[in-house]
Amino acid sequence: MSFLEYKLKLAPTGLSKILHLNWPLVILVTAVASIGFLMLYSIAGGNLDTWARPQMERFAAGMVLMFLVAMMPIWFWRSMSGAAYLVAFVLLLVVEFFGAVGMGAQRWIDLGFIRLQPSEMMKFTLVMALAAYYDWLDPKRVSHPLYVLIPVLLIITPTVLVLMQPNLGTSLMLILAGATVMFAAGVSLWYFAAVSSLGVGAIAGVFLTRGTPWQFLHDYQYTRIDTFLDPTSDPLGAGYNIIQAQIALGSGGWSGKGFMQGTQSRLNFLPEKHTDFIFTTLAEEFGFLGAFSLLILYALIIGFCLFAALQNRDRFSALLIIGVAANFFFYIAVNLSMVMGLAPVVGVPLPLLSYGGSAMMVLLVGFGLVQSAHVHRPR
Amino acid sequence: MKPSARQAEESNRTLNRRALLLGGGMGAMIAVLGGRMRYLQVDQADAFQLLAEENRISIRLIPPGRGLIQDRNGKPIAANEQNYRVVITREAAGDVDLVLRRLATIIPMTAEELAATAEEVKSLSAFVPVTVAERLNWTDFSKIALNAPALPGVVPEVGLSRRYPLDFDFAHVVGYVGPVSEKDLEGVENPDPLLRIPKFQIGKIGVEKWMEDTLRGQAGAKRIEVNSAGRVMRELERQEGDPGANIRLTIDADVQNFAQARLGEESAAVVVIDVTNGDIICCVSSPSFDPNLFVRGISHTDYNALTENDHRPLANKAVSGAYPPGSTFKMVTALAALEAGATTEETKVSCPGYIEFGDRRFHCWRRSGHGTVRLERSLAESCDVYYYDIAQKVGIEKIAEMGRKLGLGQRYDIPMSALTEGNMPDKAWKLEKHKQDWRIGDTINASIGQGYVLASPLQLAVMTARIASGRAVVPRLVRMVQDKDVPVAEAPVLDIPAEHLAAVRQGMNAVVNDDAGTAKGSRIVDPMMAMAGKTGTSQVRNISASERDSGVISNDDLPWERRDHALFVGFAPVDAPRYAVAVVVEHGGGGSVAAAPIARDVILRAMSHGLPSLEAYPASQRGRIETMLQELPLRYPVTGMVPIRTKA
């Protein structure tokens, strides 16, 4: 659909757009972020200024950005998709190839009030570009090999750049979110089945040949994989963090040790407790009730997003919302699996909770896009 | 291109279907995460709670106060004193080198100590306190407190450490404590966790070592909260331990001090035993050393000085020294012969100055001979030939049996280090030890306490106590534990006929109180305190054939380490024995000259309050004795002569 086909008269205009925002989503996001402030306050030992206040300031700024993005019509964002993807891609190239020389191996660009990480920007510009691509593409051709290759290249090229930084977590997120958009756009399941079986086959090949003369990797590489997969095999080294995180989680019990009473976090047994492992402190201090409530809040956010996508008959909007929701979901899933010992440790923050300005801003801009799509949906 | 409405509808349906699929997949994953949460936080909560507590709580031991050691009247021998020390922590100090340099201007510290401390501080975690100096005096200690602002990270502390106020007097008996070493932990099945405390002090020798379990006490404990780096955050709970039990020895510190001073620089030992109950009244080895040096960590110079001294200050000669008892053994031979009927009180033996067995000639110490000798005179004048004669009649087995009955050749159960068993040889022993048959010459040598016979001063004192009392007196060192008397059963009567003992005691009386006695110069003239005894002079070298022919060289012409040992055993008062004494002066020459006077002074001191009365000494000796007594370097100078101690 082109924007000419939108029934413009039915789309809200001016300040009345505010009334048409997806308010439950706004409230849920604020609620989760507030839990984050509380935890950051607790982790700092009751100090507001260490982490909680900067995080609140960034959240406020991010909310303003979200509203601004939401106010802009979705067809504006669609027309910006290609340009945004290109800008993010160029910035990625800049920090990758010139950052090492000119900026002392930085992976970010300092904008004064915030340090902009191009890899963060790429998370949603990629989703936008893919959504715009599938909006443009004739739905009959989505499974045509040539038209599958194009989005694959759109995903793989920035992923390789991010992987070279090296940032395994973010590159994984790019692939998962991109694949989700492709999946939602209707690309034949055979492609996904083929890629999945290739991946499984490669992994199986690596492990099945272990110990045979024609094994793929060196023995020391296998040992590294073992530690990666099973942290308890190295309890004081690589496995220490994950073991301590599980102790914190488990010892929280049903209702937790109480606000600011978490011994594991207060006595420094927890690693990265204000960033990637912030969930452990929550689970320790508020127990299963607190942790599960957070999970429900997250599920509601994703649910509202998916519902908004189903409601939206604009293909770009729907795909964009699904892409943002998938991105949000994969961050949560990977982070929680990691801290709960279901997956190996990959440096991935917990959205809205982990301390960090760049990720928070980008995420809120993403939600701004969701809101814009929702406000300007065809009626 | 513009898709038709139908196509758009179609693609929209696909999208919705896929979106629902995605939603289902995400929901399933969230359910898995929720399930995992439940498993960790509900099902496994108890296990993880335990792990979290183990992380958080650390238990530190509180060392108990060590039990005190006192003499029989309660005088402190080993005490715990306040130890003023300073510790430094790196994180609080900042510039460790600067702070240490400033500290060195306040308290005495060498450059090496300074460097060693700086090294230690830097090698440990920033919050671990390191001891900079210990045993500071109060002045230095308060100076540090005053200069606290200039010394960040330096904290003055007070702890307890062991001190021996009677230093030299009890070094051998009580020993000393020192930090636990790897060697101490070796072979211990389940070491007391206290031993793992850095620098925890345990007994190394003597009573401190052998009564360690009594003295140590029970550790207290405190539960503390620590963070991941091990830093103590706060104390949660504290349970004080039980201090160790106090011990009262049987030794009288004043008598001990007198004996130590009386031995002076001689390489010698003296033991006094209460014959009525076995209490060791004094047990002195000379020269001695200051045990406090070992507690502090003895310097190489001091240690080498002790080990290189040919008078062996570190050895406890009173219980570890095994000496040939010489003529002090003659009572054993006599009692064995009396029991076997090989001699009687009236049996006469002719002493021409030697006796011949086969082709060997054994000399009496008096080359001219004693003429006709009976038991009493054989002891009084120490005739060797008399004993050669009766010994070859009675045989070594009976002599050894009598020796053991009187306490020789065995180790007593007293808490001191390196107790020697001595040696009471018999045929079986020689066959096992030297793979040789016992010869008649061995019996001859043994009869006068030479050859294979060895005994410690403690054993000789026990032997004398048994002869004096007629009971199997067993020595004991501990009188009370934690204010409770250690029970002592009355020693059983020895199965030696009373008349035999009386005969031997009469002979011992003659040794001192007969004008021909070998120890007549060491007589006590006060009849209430009169002493009986026996002198001994034991050879420490083999007498060569040429010497045997030409006559033994006078001791004065020999180098110190080849001179004879001087011995004396005795008891007093003669008619109601209370104390038995044994004295050995290494390489002292004749027992009558070197050992008997010491024995007299010490046993008199044991029987008196304060210094012995001059009245007890023969009039001709009083002037000399008075000077000698006044010049003794006693710890507590005693003023005035006090009358005899009343009989207990």
Tab-separated table of N, CA and C in Angstrom, chain A residues 5 136-141 180 182-189 192 240 243-244 246-247 249-254 257 263-264 266-269 279 283-284 287-288 291-292 295 298-299 302 306 309-310 312-313 315 318-319 322 325-326 329-330 332-333 336-337 339-342, chain B residues 1-4 6-57 224-234:
chain	number	residue	atom	x	y	z
A	5	GLU	N	-3.033	5.545	-0.202
A	5	GLU	CA	-4.210	4.716	0.022
A	5	GLU	C	-4.683	4.757	1.457
A	136	TRP	N	7.332	-3.402	-0.132
A	136	TRP	CA	7.497	-3.118	-1.553
A	136	TRP	C	7.331	-4.370	-2.389
A	137	LEU	N	7.833	-5.488	-1.904
A	137	LEU	CA	7.914	-6.722	-2.678
A	137	LEU	C	6.521	-7.324	-2.870
A	138	ASP	N	6.327	-7.782	-4.078
A	138	ASP	CA	5.096	-8.516	-4.375
A	138	ASP	C	5.049	-9.768	-3.501
A	139	PRO	N	3.985	-9.933	-2.688
A	139	PRO	CA	3.922	-11.073	-1.762
A	139	PRO	C	4.098	-12.416	-2.469
A	140	LYS	N	3.813	-12.481	-3.800
A	140	LYS	CA	3.965	-13.750	-4.507
A	140	LYS	C	5.434	-14.144	-4.619
A	141	ARG	N	6.297	-13.137	-4.559
A	141	ARG	CA	7.712	-13.421	-4.814
A	141	ARG	C	8.563	-13.574	-3.553
A	180	THR	N	13.083	-13.170	12.014
A	180	THR	CA	11.687	-13.122	12.431
A	180	THR	C	10.846	-12.305	11.439
A	182	MET	N	11.500	-11.823	8.303
A	182	MET	CA	11.379	-12.625	7.090
A	182	MET	C	10.315	-13.692	7.258
A	183	PHE	N	10.321	-14.305	8.437
A	183	PHE	CA	9.344	-15.350	8.733
A	183	PHE	C	7.925	-14.780	8.680
A	184	ALA	N	7.762	-13.618	9.326
A	184	ALA	CA	6.425	-13.015	9.370
A	184	ALA	C	5.976	-12.597	7.973
A	185	ALA	N	6.936	-12.189	7.130
A	185	ALA	CA	6.579	-11.725	5.785
A	185	ALA	C	6.108	-12.868	4.898
A	186	GLY	N	6.326	-14.098	5.377
A	186	GLY	CA	5.770	-15.209	4.633
A	186	GLY	C	6.780	-15.984	3.814
A	187	VAL	N	8.071	-15.774	4.033
A	187	VAL	CA	9.092	-16.538	3.317
A	187	VAL	C	8.873	-18.020	3.623
A	188	SER	N	9.039	-18.818	2.591
A	188	SER	CA	8.724	-20.240	2.695
A	188	SER	C	9.436	-20.885	3.885
A	189	LEU	N	8.722	-21.750	4.591
A	189	LEU	CA	9.285	-22.419	5.756
A	189	LEU	C	10.450	-23.317	5.396
A	192	PHE	N	13.720	-21.799	6.191
A	192	PHE	CA	14.057	-21.849	7.624
A	192	PHE	C	14.452	-23.256	8.032
A	240	TYR	N	32.195	-19.126	37.420
A	240	TYR	CA	31.900	-18.490	38.712
A	240	TYR	C	30.658	-17.600	38.636
A	243	ILE	N	27.322	-19.496	38.311
A	243	ILE	CA	26.978	-20.244	39.522
A	243	ILE	C	26.470	-19.293	40.598
A	244	GLN	N	27.184	-18.185	40.776
A	244	GLN	CA	26.766	-17.214	41.789
A	244	GLN	C	25.404	-16.626	41.445
A	246	GLN	N	22.985	-18.140	39.860
A	246	GLN	CA	21.944	-19.117	40.178
A	246	GLN	C	21.722	-19.213	41.674
A	247	ILE	N	22.811	-19.082	42.460
A	247	ILE	CA	22.656	-19.097	43.917
A	247	ILE	C	21.781	-17.924	44.344
A	249	LEU	N	19.523	-16.302	42.563
A	249	LEU	CA	18.152	-16.561	42.136
A	249	LEU	C	17.459	-17.540	43.061
A	250	GLY	N	18.128	-18.696	43.254
A	250	GLY	CA	17.512	-19.769	44.015
A	250	GLY	C	17.285	-19.378	45.459
A	251	SER	N	18.245	-18.658	46.033
A	251	SER	CA	18.119	-18.336	47.456
A	251	SER	C	17.043	-17.288	47.691
A	252	GLY	N	16.573	-16.643	46.626
A	252	GLY	CA	15.465	-15.697	46.790
A	252	GLY	C	14.202	-16.401	47.249
A	253	GLY	N	14.067	-17.656	46.830
A	253	GLY	CA	12.921	-18.437	47.273
A	253	GLY	C	11.602	-17.881	46.766
A	254	TRP	N	10.539	-18.139	47.498
A	254	TRP	CA	9.194	-17.779	47.061
A	254	TRP	C	8.995	-16.264	47.063
A	257	LYS	N	14.300	-12.059	49.746
A	257	LYS	CA	14.934	-11.685	51.005
A	257	LYS	C	14.547	-10.286	51.435
A	263	THR	N	21.795	-10.738	49.949
A	263	THR	CA	23.189	-10.877	50.396
A	263	THR	C	24.120	-11.092	49.216
A	264	GLN	N	23.672	-11.850	48.239
A	264	GLN	CA	24.546	-12.137	47.099
A	264	GLN	C	24.937	-10.848	46.368
A	266	ARG	N	24.545	-7.602	47.635
A	266	ARG	CA	25.125	-6.603	48.523
A	266	ARG	C	26.580	-6.951	48.841
A	267	LEU	N	26.900	-8.245	48.930
A	267	LEU	CA	28.261	-8.648	49.296
A	267	LEU	C	29.119	-8.925	48.069
A	268	ASN	N	28.641	-8.463	46.910
A	268	ASN	CA	29.482	-8.496	45.704
A	268	ASN	C	29.733	-9.864	45.109
A	269	PHE	N	28.914	-10.866	45.486
A	269	PHE	CA	29.145	-12.168	44.872
A	269	PHE	C	28.631	-12.174	43.433
A	279	PHE	N	18.756	-9.039	36.711
A	279	PHE	CA	17.612	-9.879	37.052
A	279	PHE	C	17.881	-10.702	38.320
A	283	ALA	N	15.436	-11.154	41.489
A	283	ALA	CA	14.951	-12.464	41.901
A	283	ALA	C	15.362	-12.777	43.330
A	284	GLU	N	16.537	-12.278	43.732
A	284	GLU	CA	16.994	-12.555	45.089
A	284	GLU	C	16.183	-11.765	46.111
A	287	GLY	N	12.142	-12.546	45.157
A	287	GLY	CA	11.767	-13.945	45.063
A	287	GLY	C	11.052	-14.303	43.774
A	288	PHE	N	10.420	-15.478	43.809
A	288	PHE	CA	9.710	-15.976	42.642
A	288	PHE	C	8.559	-15.045	42.283
A	291	ALA	N	10.049	-12.032	40.428
A	291	ALA	CA	10.640	-12.407	39.146
A	291	ALA	C	9.548	-12.792	38.157
A	292	PHE	N	8.575	-13.573	38.662
A	292	PHE	CA	7.520	-14.026	37.764
A	292	PHE	C	6.646	-12.839	37.329
A	295	LEU	N	8.246	-11.203	34.515
A	295	LEU	CA	8.089	-11.997	33.306
A	295	LEU	C	6.697	-11.755	32.705
A	298	TYR	N	6.663	-8.422	30.962
A	298	TYR	CA	7.314	-8.545	29.662
A	298	TYR	C	6.383	-9.219	28.656
A	299	ALA	N	5.752	-10.300	29.100
A	299	ALA	CA	4.854	-11.030	28.202
A	299	ALA	C	3.717	-10.130	27.737
A	302	ILE	N	4.955	-7.762	25.019
A	302	ILE	CA	5.060	-8.457	23.737
A	302	ILE	C	3.666	-8.752	23.183
A	306	LEU	N	2.143	-7.638	19.602
A	306	LEU	CA	1.670	-8.581	18.591
A	306	LEU	C	0.204	-8.309	18.239
A	309	ALA	N	0.060	-5.535	15.962
A	309	ALA	CA	0.460	-5.965	14.618
A	309	ALA	C	-0.699	-6.642	13.894
A	310	LEU	N	-1.428	-7.498	14.640
A	310	LEU	CA	-2.559	-8.200	14.032
A	310	LEU	C	-3.663	-7.219	13.618
A	312	ASN	N	-3.196	-4.238	12.678
A	312	ASN	CA	-2.743	-3.294	11.670
A	312	ASN	C	-2.738	-3.942	10.293
A	313	ARG	N	-3.535	-3.353	9.380
A	313	ARG	CA	-3.625	-3.966	8.064
A	313	ARG	C	-2.551	-3.426	7.126
A	315	ARG	N	0.997	-3.452	5.829
A	315	ARG	CA	2.024	-4.494	5.856
A	315	ARG	C	3.319	-3.978	6.502
A	318	ALA	N	2.804	-3.616	10.294
A	318	ALA	CA	2.710	-4.892	10.990
A	318	ALA	C	4.095	-5.543	11.118
A	319	LEU	N	4.814	-5.547	9.986
A	319	LEU	CA	6.146	-6.163	10.015
A	319	LEU	C	7.084	-5.407	10.959
A	322	ILE	N	6.202	-6.307	14.537
A	322	ILE	CA	6.667	-7.673	14.838
A	322	ILE	C	8.181	-7.678	15.029
A	325	ALA	N	9.005	-6.120	18.395
A	325	ALA	CA	8.605	-7.033	19.471
A	325	ALA	C	9.546	-8.230	19.542
A	326	ALA	N	9.932	-8.755	18.357
A	326	ALA	CA	10.825	-9.914	18.331
A	326	ALA	C	12.178	-9.550	18.930
A	329	PHE	N	11.771	-9.396	22.572
A	329	PHE	CA	11.606	-10.742	23.112
A	329	PHE	C	12.935	-11.486	23.176
A	330	PHE	N	13.705	-11.424	22.075
A	330	PHE	CA	14.948	-12.197	22.059
A	330	PHE	C	15.940	-11.698	23.105
A	332	ILE	N	15.138	-10.471	26.012
A	332	ILE	CA	14.663	-11.014	27.289
A	332	ILE	C	14.987	-12.504	27.385
A	333	ALA	N	14.656	-13.236	26.303
A	333	ALA	CA	14.815	-14.687	26.336
A	333	ALA	C	16.284	-15.071	26.529
A	336	LEU	N	17.538	-13.925	30.147
A	336	LEU	CA	17.028	-14.738	31.257
A	336	LEU	C	17.553	-16.168	31.185
A	337	SER	N	17.637	-16.709	29.958
A	337	SER	CA	18.196	-18.054	29.832
A	337	SER	C	19.621	-18.077	30.358
A	339	VAL	N	21.103	-15.981	32.639
A	339	VAL	CA	21.269	-15.853	34.097
A	339	VAL	C	20.653	-17.036	34.834
A	340	MET	N	19.704	-17.730	34.181
A	340	MET	CA	19.125	-18.884	34.854
A	340	MET	C	19.816	-20.183	34.476
A	341	GLY	N	20.940	-20.054	33.773
A	341	GLY	CA	21.742	-21.230	33.490
A	341	GLY	C	21.176	-22.126	32.411
A	342	LEU	N	20.291	-21.601	31.545
A	342	LEU	CA	19.747	-22.412	30.449
A	342	LEU	C	20.575	-22.247	29.189
B	1	MET	N	4.368	-1.719	-8.818
B	1	MET	CA	3.295	-2.698	-9.068
B	1	MET	C	2.257	-2.602	-7.954
B	2	LYS	N	1.075	-2.890	-8.333
B	2	LYS	CA	-0.001	-2.701	-7.356
B	2	LYS	C	-0.733	-4.019	-7.183
B	3	PRO	N	-0.583	-4.625	-6.062
B	3	PRO	CA	-1.233	-5.919	-5.886
B	3	PRO	C	-2.742	-5.760	-5.816
B	4	SER	N	-3.349	-6.773	-6.279
B	4	SER	CA	-4.805	-6.721	-6.255
B	4	SER	C	-5.295	-6.825	-4.821
B	6	ARG	N	-7.369	-8.899	-3.660
B	6	ARG	CA	-7.432	-10.294	-3.218
B	6	ARG	C	-6.064	-10.776	-2.726
B	7	GLN	N	-5.048	-10.343	-3.579
B	7	GLN	CA	-3.670	-10.727	-3.188
B	7	GLN	C	-3.294	-10.119	-1.845
B	8	ALA	N	-3.682	-8.825	-1.676
B	8	ALA	CA	-3.357	-8.150	-0.427
B	8	ALA	C	-4.004	-8.868	0.747
B	9	GLU	N	-5.235	-9.272	0.552
B	9	GLU	CA	-5.962	-9.992	1.588
B	9	GLU	C	-5.240	-11.296	1.931
B	10	GLU	N	-4.786	-11.968	0.847
B	10	GLU	CA	-4.092	-13.246	0.983
B	10	GLU	C	-2.809	-13.089	1.818
B	11	SER	N	-1.981	-12.076	1.404
B	11	SER	CA	-0.704	-11.886	2.093
B	11	SER	C	-0.932	-11.452	3.537
B	12	ASN	N	-1.999	-10.683	3.754
B	12	ASN	CA	-2.315	-10.250	5.110
B	12	ASN	C	-2.657	-11.447	5.996
B	13	ARG	N	-3.364	-12.413	5.398
B	13	ARG	CA	-3.722	-13.605	6.178
B	13	ARG	C	-2.465	-14.396	6.547
B	14	THR	N	-1.547	-14.506	5.552
B	14	THR	CA	-0.272	-15.195	5.838
B	14	THR	C	0.451	-14.520	6.999
B	15	LEU	N	0.504	-13.174	6.892
B	15	LEU	CA	1.213	-12.420	7.929
B	15	LEU	C	0.590	-12.669	9.291
B	16	ASN	N	-0.745	-12.623	9.346
B	16	ASN	CA	-1.420	-12.836	10.623
B	16	ASN	C	-1.170	-14.238	11.171
B	17	ARG	N	-1.193	-15.209	10.243
B	17	ARG	CA	-0.958	-16.594	10.681
B	17	ARG	C	0.449	-16.715	11.282
B	18	ARG	N	1.398	-16.133	10.529
B	18	ARG	CA	2.789	-16.206	11.001
B	18	ARG	C	2.972	-15.449	12.322
B	19	ALA	N	2.293	-14.301	12.425
B	19	ALA	CA	2.399	-13.523	13.670
B	19	ALA	C	1.858	-14.320	14.851
B	20	LEU	N	0.753	-15.037	14.621
B	20	LEU	CA	0.204	-15.860	15.695
B	20	LEU	C	1.151	-16.995	16.058
B	21	LEU	N	1.752	-17.587	15.007
B	21	LEU	CA	2.750	-18.641	15.252
B	21	LEU	C	3.894	-18.112	16.121
B	22	LEU	N	4.366	-16.908	15.711
B	22	LEU	CA	5.447	-16.270	16.473
B	22	LEU	C	5.016	-16.049	17.917
B	23	GLY	N	3.799	-15.515	18.064
B	23	GLY	CA	3.279	-15.274	19.410
B	23	GLY	C	3.249	-16.557	20.212
B	24	GLY	N	2.826	-17.642	19.558
B	24	GLY	CA	2.792	-18.938	20.252
B	24	GLY	C	4.186	-19.373	20.674
B	25	GLY	N	5.139	-19.223	19.753
B	25	GLY	CA	6.515	-19.611	20.063
B	25	GLY	C	7.079	-18.804	21.223
B	26	MET	N	6.820	-17.485	21.154
B	26	MET	CA	7.328	-16.622	22.239
B	26	MET	C	6.676	-16.991	23.560
B	27	GLY	N	5.365	-17.270	23.504
B	27	GLY	CA	4.652	-17.667	24.725
B	27	GLY	C	5.252	-18.930	25.301
B	28	ALA	N	5.574	-19.876	24.415
B	28	ALA	CA	6.145	-21.136	24.894
B	28	ALA	C	7.482	-20.881	25.578
B	29	MET	N	8.303	-20.020	24.957
B	29	MET	CA	9.613	-19.723	25.538
B	29	MET	C	9.461	-19.053	26.900
B	30	ILE	N	8.475	-18.137	26.966
B	30	ILE	CA	8.253	-17.460	28.251
B	30	ILE	C	7.792	-18.470	29.307
B	31	ALA	N	7.003	-19.441	28.875
B	31	ALA	CA	6.573	-20.478	29.811
B	31	ALA	C	7.776	-21.281	30.298
B	32	VAL	N	8.715	-21.584	29.399
B	32	VAL	CA	9.923	-22.304	29.788
B	32	VAL	C	10.700	-21.492	30.830
B	33	LEU	N	10.829	-20.180	30.546
B	33	LEU	CA	11.564	-19.317	31.486
B	33	LEU	C	10.862	-19.297	32.843
B	34	GLY	N	9.528	-19.202	32.809
B	34	GLY	CA	8.766	-19.215	34.063
B	34	GLY	C	8.959	-20.525	34.803
B	35	GLY	N	8.980	-21.618	34.043
B	35	GLY	CA	9.176	-22.930	34.660
B	35	GLY	C	10.547	-23.030	35.319
B	36	ARG	N	11.530	-22.521	34.596
B	36	ARG	CA	12.886	-22.553	35.146
B	36	ARG	C	12.958	-21.723	36.431
B	37	MET	N	12.302	-20.583	36.401
B	37	MET	CA	12.243	-19.709	37.571
B	37	MET	C	11.656	-20.454	38.759
B	38	ARG	N	10.561	-21.172	38.479
B	38	ARG	CA	9.902	-21.916	39.534
B	38	ARG	C	10.830	-22.998	40.074
B	39	TYR	N	11.503	-23.686	39.151
B	39	TYR	CA	12.413	-24.756	39.568
B	39	TYR	C	13.505	-24.209	40.487
B	40	LEU	N	14.127	-23.096	40.065
B	40	LEU	CA	15.242	-22.539	40.850
B	40	LEU	C	14.755	-21.937	42.160
B	41	GLN	N	13.659	-21.201	42.078
B	41	GLN	CA	13.292	-20.384	43.238
B	41	GLN	C	12.321	-21.067	44.189
B	42	VAL	N	11.613	-22.062	43.698
B	42	VAL	CA	10.667	-22.733	44.590
B	42	VAL	C	11.164	-24.130	44.923
B	43	ASP	N	11.421	-24.936	43.867
B	43	ASP	CA	11.814	-26.319	44.138
B	43	ASP	C	13.197	-26.419	44.766
B	44	GLN	N	14.128	-25.627	44.262
B	44	GLN	CA	15.509	-25.746	44.722
B	44	GLN	C	15.885	-24.663	45.728
B	45	ALA	N	14.896	-23.932	46.206
B	45	ALA	CA	15.195	-22.761	47.032
B	45	ALA	C	16.053	-23.106	48.242
B	46	ASP	N	15.721	-24.211	48.928
B	46	ASP	CA	16.447	-24.538	50.158
B	46	ASP	C	17.929	-24.757	49.887
B	47	ALA	N	18.206	-25.504	48.820
B	47	ALA	CA	19.602	-25.785	48.502
B	47	ALA	C	20.360	-24.502	48.194
B	48	PHE	N	19.718	-23.639	47.429
B	48	PHE	CA	20.413	-22.398	47.069
B	48	PHE	C	20.526	-21.447	48.245
B	49	GLN	N	19.518	-21.495	49.122
B	49	GLN	CA	19.605	-20.642	50.309
B	49	GLN	C	20.808	-21.040	51.155
B	50	LEU	N	21.027	-22.361	51.241
B	50	LEU	CA	22.174	-22.856	51.997
B	50	LEU	C	23.473	-22.372	51.362
B	51	LEU	N	23.524	-22.461	50.040
B	51	LEU	CA	24.735	-22.031	49.343
B	51	LEU	C	24.990	-20.536	49.557
B	52	ALA	N	23.908	-19.765	49.538
B	52	ALA	CA	24.064	-18.320	49.732
B	52	ALA	C	24.574	-18.028	51.135
B	53	GLU	N	24.085	-18.799	52.131
B	53	GLU	CA	24.556	-18.601	53.505
B	53	GLU	C	26.030	-18.968	53.611
B	54	GLU	N	26.392	-20.068	52.940
B	54	GLU	CA	27.797	-20.481	52.980
B	54	GLU	C	28.690	-19.412	52.372
B	55	ASN	N	28.181	-18.787	51.344
B	55	ASN	CA	28.916	-17.690	50.727
B	55	ASN	C	29.139	-16.563	51.718
B	56	ARG	N	28.069	-16.285	52.442
B	56	ARG	CA	27.997	-15.051	53.204
B	56	ARG	C	28.662	-15.185	54.567
B	57	ILE	N	28.433	-16.329	55.201
B	57	ILE	CA	28.852	-16.469	56.586
B	57	ILE	C	30.206	-17.158	56.648
B	224	ILE	N	30.769	-14.299	61.235
B	224	ILE	CA	30.891	-12.985	60.627
B	224	ILE	C	30.380	-13.055	59.209
B	225	GLU	N	29.951	-11.900	58.745
B	225	GLU	CA	29.508	-11.813	57.363
B	225	GLU	C	30.668	-11.290	56.542
B	226	VAL	N	30.958	-11.977	55.451
B	226	VAL	CA	32.054	-11.529	54.590
B	226	VAL	C	31.512	-11.256	53.195
B	227	ASN	N	32.214	-10.408	52.467
B	227	ASN	CA	31.804	-10.192	51.085
B	227	ASN	C	32.620	-11.095	50.175
B	228	SER	N	32.431	-10.943	48.874
B	228	SER	CA	33.054	-11.891	47.951
B	228	SER	C	34.574	-11.830	48.020
B	229	ALA	N	35.120	-10.686	48.443
B	229	ALA	CA	36.576	-10.574	48.512
B	229	ALA	C	37.097	-11.056	49.862
B	230	GLY	N	36.192	-11.453	50.774
B	230	GLY	CA	36.612	-11.956	52.066
B	230	GLY	C	36.686	-10.883	53.131
B	231	ARG	N	36.325	-9.668	52.802
B	231	ARG	CA	36.375	-8.598	53.790
B	231	ARG	C	35.245	-8.789	54.798
B	232	VAL	N	35.577	-8.574	56.062
B	232	VAL	CA	34.574	-8.735	57.119
B	232	VAL	C	33.630	-7.541	57.101
B	233	MET	N	32.349	-7.806	56.970
B	233	MET	CA	31.379	-6.718	56.938
B	233	MET	C	30.832	-6.435	58.337
B	234	ARG	N	30.456	-7.493	59.052
B	234	ARG	CA	29.994	-7.276	60.421
B	234	ARG	C	30.005	-8.597	61.170
